[in-house]
PDB file of C-alpha atoms in Angstrom:
ATOM      1  CA  MET M   1     -89.527 -45.668   8.898  1.00  0.00           C
ATOM      2  CA  LEU M   2     -91.355 -47.751   6.446  1.00  0.00           C
ATOM      3  CA  ALA M   3     -94.684 -47.045   8.483  1.00  0.00           C
ATOM      4  CA  LEU M   4     -94.216 -43.383   7.816  1.00  0.00           C
ATOM      5  CA  LEU M   5     -92.991 -43.812   3.988  1.00  0.00           C
ATOM      6  CA  SER M   6     -96.534 -45.742   3.544  1.00  0.00           C
ATOM      7  CA  HIS M   7     -98.444 -42.660   4.263  1.00  0.00           C
ATOM      8  CA  LEU M   8     -96.670 -41.002   0.877  1.00  0.00           C
ATOM      9  CA  PRO M   9     -99.368 -42.475  -1.870  1.00  0.00           C
ATOM     10  CA  ILE M  10     -96.672 -43.509  -4.426  1.00  0.00           C
ATOM     11  CA  ILE M  11     -95.117 -45.790  -2.033  1.00  0.00           C
ATOM     12  CA  ALA M  12     -98.448 -46.776  -0.581  1.00  0.00           C
ATOM     13  CA  VAL M  13     -99.457 -47.742  -4.293  1.00  0.00           C
ATOM     14  CA  GLN M  14     -96.557 -49.599  -5.025  1.00  0.00           C
ATOM     15  CA  SER M  15     -96.334 -51.540  -1.749  1.00  0.00           C
ATOM     16  CA  GLU M  16     -99.975 -52.530  -2.137  1.00  0.00           C
ATOM     17  CA  ALA M  17     -99.423 -53.418  -5.811  1.00  0.00           C
ATOM     18  CA  ALA M  18     -96.580 -55.519  -5.102  1.00  0.00           C
ATOM     19  CA  ASP M  19     -98.463 -57.358  -2.097  1.00  0.00           C
ATOM     20  CA  GLN M  20    -101.474 -58.065  -4.520  1.00  0.00           C
ATOM     21  CA  ARG M  21     -99.003 -59.415  -7.093  1.00  0.00           C
ATOM     22  CA  ARG M  22     -97.800 -62.045  -4.587  1.00  0.00           C
ATOM     23  CA  ALA M  23    -101.001 -62.721  -3.752  1.00  0.00           C
ATOM     24  CA  GLY M  24    -102.195 -63.346  -7.225  1.00  0.00           C
ATOM     25  CA  ARG M  25    -104.527 -60.935  -7.475  1.00  0.00           C
ATOM     26  CA  LEU M  26    -105.433 -58.270 -10.321  1.00  0.00           C
ATOM     27  CA  ASP M  27    -102.791 -55.105  -9.881  1.00  0.00           C
ATOM     28  CA  VAL M  28    -105.662 -52.577  -8.625  1.00  0.00           C
ATOM     29  CA  ALA M  29    -102.818 -49.535  -9.291  1.00  0.00           C
ATOM     30  CA  VAL M  30    -102.781 -50.111 -13.304  1.00  0.00           C
ATOM     31  CA  ASP M  31    -106.576 -51.013 -13.235  1.00  0.00           C
ATOM     32  CA  ALA M  32    -107.767 -48.269 -10.821  1.00  0.00           C
ATOM     33  CA  ASP M  33    -105.036 -45.454 -13.165  1.00  0.00           C
ATOM     34  CA  PRO M  34    -107.358 -42.867 -14.347  1.00  0.00           C
ATOM     35  CA  MET M  35    -104.977 -41.830 -17.339  1.00  0.00           C
ATOM     36  CA  PRO M  36    -106.287 -43.961 -19.930  1.00  0.00           C
ATOM     37  CA  ARG M  37    -109.697 -42.374 -19.362  1.00  0.00           C
ATOM     38  CA  LEU M  38    -108.227 -38.915 -19.017  1.00  0.00           C
ATOM     39  CA  PHE M  39    -106.351 -39.189 -22.085  1.00  0.00           C
ATOM     40  CA  ALA M  40    -109.350 -40.673 -23.918  1.00  0.00           C
ATOM     41  CA  GLU M  41    -111.409 -37.451 -23.057  1.00  0.00           C
ATOM     42  CA  PHE M  42    -108.535 -35.501 -24.228  1.00  0.00           C
ATOM     43  CA  GLN M  43    -108.107 -36.778 -27.362  1.00  0.00           C
ATOM     44  CA  ALA M  44    -111.981 -36.856 -27.857  1.00  0.00           C
ATOM     45  CA  LEU M  45    -111.858 -32.909 -27.551  1.00  0.00           C
ATOM     46  CA  LEU M  46    -108.994 -32.887 -29.446  1.00  0.00           C
ATOM     47  CA  ASP M  47    -110.797 -34.362 -32.411  1.00  0.00           C
ATOM     48  CA  ARG M  48    -113.643 -32.280 -31.683  1.00  0.00           C
ATOM     49  CA  HIS M  49    -111.494 -29.143 -31.894  1.00  0.00           C
ATOM     50  CA  ALA M  50    -109.826 -30.353 -35.270  1.00  0.00           C
ATOM     51  CA  ALA M  51    -113.476 -31.178 -36.656  1.00  0.00           C
ATOM     52  CA  ALA M  52    -114.709 -27.546 -35.560  1.00  0.00           C
ATOM     53  CA  THR M  53    -111.454 -25.929 -37.268  1.00  0.00           C
ATOM     54  CA  VAL M  54    -112.067 -27.850 -40.746  1.00  0.00           C
ATOM     55  CA  THR M  55    -115.786 -26.496 -40.363  1.00  0.00           C
ATOM     56  CA  ARG M  56    -114.570 -23.249 -39.800  1.00  0.00           C
ATOM     57  CA  ASP M  57    -112.158 -23.067 -42.323  1.00  0.00           C
ATOM     58  CA  GLY M  58    -114.756 -24.779 -44.790  1.00  0.00           C
ATOM     59  CA  ILE M  59    -117.151 -21.782 -43.953  1.00  0.00           C
ATOM     60  CA  GLU M  60    -114.296 -19.291 -44.417  1.00  0.00           C
ATOM     61  CA  ALA M  61    -112.968 -20.437 -47.894  1.00  0.00           C
ATOM     62  CA  ALA M  62    -116.887 -20.559 -49.131  1.00  0.00           C
ATOM     63  CA  PHE M  63    -117.235 -17.082 -47.735  1.00  0.00           C
ATOM     64  CA  VAL M  64    -114.263 -15.851 -49.396  1.00  0.00           C
ATOM     65  CA  ASP M  65    -114.712 -17.665 -52.850  1.00  0.00           C
ATOM     66  CA  ARG M  66    -118.311 -17.241 -53.143  1.00  0.00           C
ATOM     67  CA  ILE M  67    -119.808 -14.006 -51.514  1.00  0.00           C
ATOM     68  CA  VAL M  68    -119.240 -10.379 -53.107  1.00  0.00           C
ATOM     69  CA  ARG M  69    -116.795  -8.929 -51.024  1.00  0.00           C
ATOM     70  CA  PRO M  70    -117.810  -6.331 -48.615  1.00  0.00           C
ATOM     71  CA  ARG M  71    -115.994  -3.019 -49.917  1.00  0.00           C
ATOM     72  CA  VAL M  72    -116.397   0.802 -49.206  1.00  0.00           C
ATOM     73  CA  ALA M  73    -116.126   3.625 -51.559  1.00  0.00           C
ATOM     74  CA  LEU M  74    -113.060   5.671 -51.851  1.00  0.00           C
ATOM     75  CA  PRO M  75    -112.905   9.574 -52.592  1.00  0.00           C
ATOM     76  CA  GLY M  76    -112.889   9.934 -56.048  1.00  0.00           C
ATOM     77  CA  GLY M  77    -109.140   9.859 -57.512  1.00  0.00           C
ATOM     78  CA  SER M  78    -108.376  12.587 -60.524  1.00  0.00           C
ATOM     79  CA  ASP M  79    -110.138  10.748 -63.287  1.00  0.00           C
ATOM     80  CA  SER M  80    -113.356  11.173 -60.897  1.00  0.00           C
ATOM     81  CA  LYS M  81    -114.180   7.584 -61.622  1.00  0.00           C
ATOM     82  CA  PRO M  82    -115.554   5.641 -58.539  1.00  0.00           C
ATOM     83  CA  ARG M  83    -113.070   3.823 -56.425  1.00  0.00           C
ATOM     84  CA  TYR M  84    -113.831   1.001 -54.014  1.00  0.00           C
ATOM     85  CA  ALA M  85    -111.479  -0.763 -51.333  1.00  0.00           C
ATOM     86  CA  ALA M  86    -112.358  -4.503 -50.343  1.00  0.00           C
ATOM     87  CA  GLU M  87    -108.855  -4.426 -47.895  1.00  0.00           C
ATOM     88  CA  PRO M  88    -107.555  -2.148 -45.098  1.00  0.00           C
ATOM     89  CA  ALA M  89    -104.358  -2.296 -46.960  1.00  0.00           C
ATOM     90  CA  GLU M  90    -106.232  -0.441 -50.113  1.00  0.00           C
ATOM     91  CA  ILE M  91    -107.718   2.019 -47.819  1.00  0.00           C
ATOM     92  CA  ALA M  92    -104.338   3.079 -46.504  1.00  0.00           C
ATOM     93  CA  ARG M  93    -102.898   3.176 -49.697  1.00  0.00           C
ATOM     94  CA  ALA M  94    -105.614   5.602 -50.942  1.00  0.00           C
ATOM     95  CA  LEU M  95    -105.897   7.949 -47.879  1.00  0.00           C
ATOM     96  CA  PRO M  96    -103.538   9.391 -45.340  1.00  0.00           C
ATOM     97  CA  PRO M  97    -103.504   8.396 -41.593  1.00  0.00           C
ATOM     98  CA  GLY M  98    -106.529  10.617 -40.151  1.00  0.00           C
ATOM     99  CA  ARG M  99    -110.019  10.406 -38.999  1.00  0.00           C
ATOM    100  CA  HIS M 100    -111.619   9.594 -42.595  1.00  0.00           C
ATOM    101  CA  ARG M 101    -109.087   6.596 -43.036  1.00  0.00           C
ATOM    102  CA  GLN M 102    -110.067   5.485 -39.668  1.00  0.00           C
ATOM    103  CA  ARG M 103    -113.613   5.789 -40.277  1.00  0.00           C
ATOM    104  CA  LEU M 104    -113.752   3.829 -43.801  1.00  0.00           C
ATOM    105  CA  GLU M 105    -111.459   1.229 -42.015  1.00  0.00           C
ATOM    106  CA  ARG M 106    -114.071   0.910 -39.320  1.00  0.00           C
ATOM    107  CA  ARG M 107    -117.172   0.657 -42.042  1.00  0.00           C
ATOM    108  CA  LEU M 108    -114.993  -1.879 -44.060  1.00  0.00           C
ATOM    109  CA  ARG M 109    -114.540  -3.993 -40.967  1.00  0.00           C
ATOM    110  CA  ARG M 110    -118.239  -3.916 -39.913  1.00  0.00           C
ATOM    111  CA  ARG M 111    -119.446  -4.863 -43.534  1.00  0.00           C
ATOM    112  CA  TRP M 112    -116.809  -7.949 -43.361  1.00  0.00           C
ATOM    113  CA  ASN M 113    -118.360  -8.846 -39.586  1.00  0.00           C
ATOM    114  CA  GLU M 114    -122.195  -8.658 -40.910  1.00  0.00           C
ATOM    115  CA  ALA M 115    -121.319 -10.701 -44.050  1.00  0.00           C
ATOM    116  CA  ALA M 116    -119.435 -13.445 -42.006  1.00  0.00           C
ATOM    117  CA  ALA M 117    -122.533 -13.696 -39.441  1.00  0.00           C
ATOM    118  CA  THR M 118    -124.910 -14.313 -42.230  1.00  0.00           C
ATOM    119  CA  VAL M 119    -123.028 -17.532 -43.287  1.00  0.00           C
ATOM    120  CA  GLY M 120    -122.192 -18.709 -39.628  1.00  0.00           C
ATOM    121  CA  LEU M 121    -118.196 -17.836 -39.522  1.00  0.00           C
ATOM    122  CA  ALA M 122    -118.878 -15.873 -36.087  1.00  0.00           C
ATOM    123  CA  GLU M 123    -120.383 -18.976 -34.839  1.00  0.00           C
ATOM    124  CA  ALA M 124    -117.881 -21.157 -36.339  1.00  0.00           C
ATOM    125  CA  ASP M 125    -114.889 -19.065 -34.824  1.00  0.00           C
ATOM    126  CA  LEU M 126    -116.506 -19.096 -31.351  1.00  0.00           C
ATOM    127  CA  GLU M 127    -116.966 -22.961 -31.397  1.00  0.00           C
ATOM    128  CA  GLU M 128    -113.512 -23.361 -32.558  1.00  0.00           C
ATOM    129  CA  ALA M 129    -111.988 -20.813 -29.864  1.00  0.00           C
ATOM    130  CA  THR M 130    -114.299 -22.536 -26.991  1.00  0.00           C
ATOM    131  CA  LEU M 131    -112.859 -25.707 -28.062  1.00  0.00           C
ATOM    132  CA  ASP M 132    -109.482 -24.584 -28.273  1.00  0.00           C
ATOM    133  CA  GLY M 133    -109.817 -23.207 -24.482  1.00  0.00           C
ATOM    134  CA  ALA M 134    -111.588 -26.802 -23.460  1.00  0.00           C
ATOM    135  CA  VAL M 135    -108.383 -28.587 -25.161  1.00  0.00           C
ATOM    136  CA  LEU M 136    -106.089 -26.714 -23.489  1.00  0.00           C
ATOM    137  CA  ALA M 137    -108.007 -26.732 -19.792  1.00  0.00           C
ATOM    138  CA  ALA M 138    -108.275 -30.537 -20.660  1.00  0.00           C
ATOM    139  CA  ALA M 139    -104.243 -30.958 -21.256  1.00  0.00           C
ATOM    140  CA  GLN M 140    -103.626 -28.881 -18.086  1.00  0.00           C
ATOM    141  CA  ALA M 141    -105.355 -30.920 -15.762  1.00  0.00           C
ATOM    142  CA  PHE M 142    -104.328 -34.011 -17.404  1.00  0.00           C
ATOM    143  CA  LEU M 143    -100.413 -33.037 -16.964  1.00  0.00           C
ATOM    144  CA  ALA M 144    -101.080 -32.232 -13.410  1.00  0.00           C
ATOM    145  CA  THR M 145    -102.644 -35.564 -12.910  1.00  0.00           C
ATOM    146  CA  PRO M 146     -99.757 -37.950 -11.424  1.00  0.00           C
ATOM    147  CA  ALA M 147     -98.966 -40.781 -13.592  1.00  0.00           C
ATOM    148  CA  TRP M 148     -98.247 -44.194 -11.796  1.00  0.00           C
ATOM    149  CA  THR M 149     -97.033 -46.269 -14.864  1.00  0.00           C
ATOM    150  CA  LEU M 150     -94.870 -45.999 -18.103  1.00  0.00           C
ATOM    151  CA  HIS M 151     -97.722 -46.107 -19.842  1.00  0.00           C
ATOM    152  CA  ALA M 152     -99.469 -43.184 -18.255  1.00  0.00           C
ATOM    153  CA  LEU M 153     -95.919 -40.988 -18.529  1.00  0.00           C
ATOM    154  CA  VAL M 154     -96.284 -41.966 -22.378  1.00  0.00           C
ATOM    155  CA  LEU M 155     -99.765 -40.285 -22.478  1.00  0.00           C
ATOM    156  CA  LYS M 156     -98.636 -37.371 -20.263  1.00  0.00           C
ATOM    157  CA  LEU M 157     -95.477 -36.818 -23.193  1.00  0.00           C
ATOM    158  CA  LEU M 158     -97.998 -37.332 -26.088  1.00  0.00           C
ATOM    159  CA  VAL M 159    -100.329 -34.543 -24.801  1.00  0.00           C
ATOM    160  CA  LEU M 160     -97.500 -32.307 -23.835  1.00  0.00           C
ATOM    161  CA  LEU M 161     -96.351 -32.362 -27.286  1.00  0.00           C
ATOM    162  CA  SER M 162     -99.650 -32.555 -29.238  1.00  0.00           C
ATOM    163  CA  VAL M 163    -100.449 -29.163 -27.563  1.00  0.00           C
ATOM    164  CA  HIS M 164     -97.354 -27.080 -26.934  1.00  0.00           C
ATOM    165  CA  ALA M 165     -94.955 -28.220 -29.786  1.00  0.00           C
ATOM    166  CA  PRO M 166     -95.182 -25.808 -32.214  1.00  0.00           C
ATOM    167  CA  GLY M 167     -95.487 -28.146 -35.520  1.00  0.00           C
ATOM    168  CA  PRO M 168     -93.633 -30.300 -37.949  1.00  0.00           C
ATOM    169  CA  ALA M 169     -91.218 -27.675 -38.568  1.00  0.00           C
ATOM    170  CA  SER M 170     -89.942 -27.964 -34.974  1.00  0.00           C
ATOM    171  CA  ASP M 171     -89.664 -31.739 -34.931  1.00  0.00           C
ATOM    172  CA  GLU M 172     -85.949 -31.585 -35.456  1.00  0.00           C
ATOM    173  CA  THR M 173     -85.006 -28.604 -33.122  1.00  0.00           C
ATOM    174  CA  SER M 174     -84.351 -28.752 -29.157  1.00  0.00           C
ATOM    175  CA  PRO M 175     -86.039 -29.474 -27.025  1.00  0.00           C
ATOM    176  CA  TRP M 176     -88.847 -31.048 -29.240  1.00  0.00           C
ATOM    177  CA  ARG M 177     -86.591 -33.836 -30.922  1.00  0.00           C
ATOM    178  CA  GLU M 178     -85.311 -34.770 -27.749  1.00  0.00           C
ATOM    179  CA  LEU M 179     -88.871 -34.793 -26.260  1.00  0.00           C
ATOM    180  CA  ARG M 180     -89.995 -36.875 -29.450  1.00  0.00           C
ATOM    181  CA  LEU M 181     -86.757 -39.607 -28.867  1.00  0.00           C
ATOM    182  CA  ILE M 182     -87.859 -39.714 -24.993  1.00  0.00           C
ATOM    183  CA  LEU M 183     -91.368 -40.652 -26.116  1.00  0.00           C
ATOM    184  CA  ALA M 184     -90.203 -43.495 -28.409  1.00  0.00           C
ATOM    185  CA  ASP M 185     -87.952 -44.952 -25.526  1.00  0.00           C
ATOM    186  CA  LEU M 186     -90.894 -44.763 -23.111  1.00  0.00           C
ATOM    187  CA  SER M 187     -92.679 -46.241 -25.920  1.00  0.00           C
ATOM    188  CA  ARG M 188     -90.266 -49.398 -26.223  1.00  0.00           C
ATOM    189  CA  LEU M 189     -90.142 -49.696 -22.617  1.00  0.00           C
ATOM    190  CA  THR M 190     -94.021 -49.663 -22.282  1.00  0.00           C
ATOM    191  CA  ALA M 191     -94.318 -52.406 -24.876  1.00  0.00           C
ATOM    192  CA  ALA M 192     -91.627 -54.399 -23.388  1.00  0.00           C
ATOM    193  CA  GLU M 193     -93.482 -54.439 -19.999  1.00  0.00           C
ATOM    194  CA  ARG M 194     -96.621 -55.354 -21.584  1.00  0.00           C
ATOM    195  CA  ALA M 195     -94.989 -58.341 -23.240  1.00  0.00           C
ATOM    196  CA  VAL M 196     -93.636 -59.538 -19.879  1.00  0.00           C
ATOM    197  CA  ARG M 197     -97.164 -59.398 -18.469  1.00  0.00           C
TER     198      ARG M 197
END
């Protein structure tokens, strides 16, 4: 029976680790654990994504604050003075639904896109979106990797919470509150395990 069970990866690693500890050698199962390396790679991607988001938000703020807002001319009012719209809502208030309104909304969107391209906002959006996709892919790969240690479980839970938790407002709602409590428990157990070594 033990010979059959030794073909299962987790049992084989635990058995090998126990034999090595008895022989006084290093625990190869812990040293070979890919989770810390994968977590460091995930964290680096997360940091790059955060930096890209800050850069993108800075470009957008500068764009909105310093650049003349693109606008389109609206049909003249009853006083025959020229009127302009810089927002789709302004067009919607001035014109009834129909082709003319759609044409002005498309023109305004095109002008905003052209203005955004001149300050690099489109490139910043693309960079942020690309890194966001890379973070999600790295998280998925990380969570699919088997954990061999308590420390690896802590890292998996950290990744899960960092990618999927809705934000600080959800910290006191289920299941996020309970997951954070489990993370605290696992962190204490990991610290206790390291202190024993």
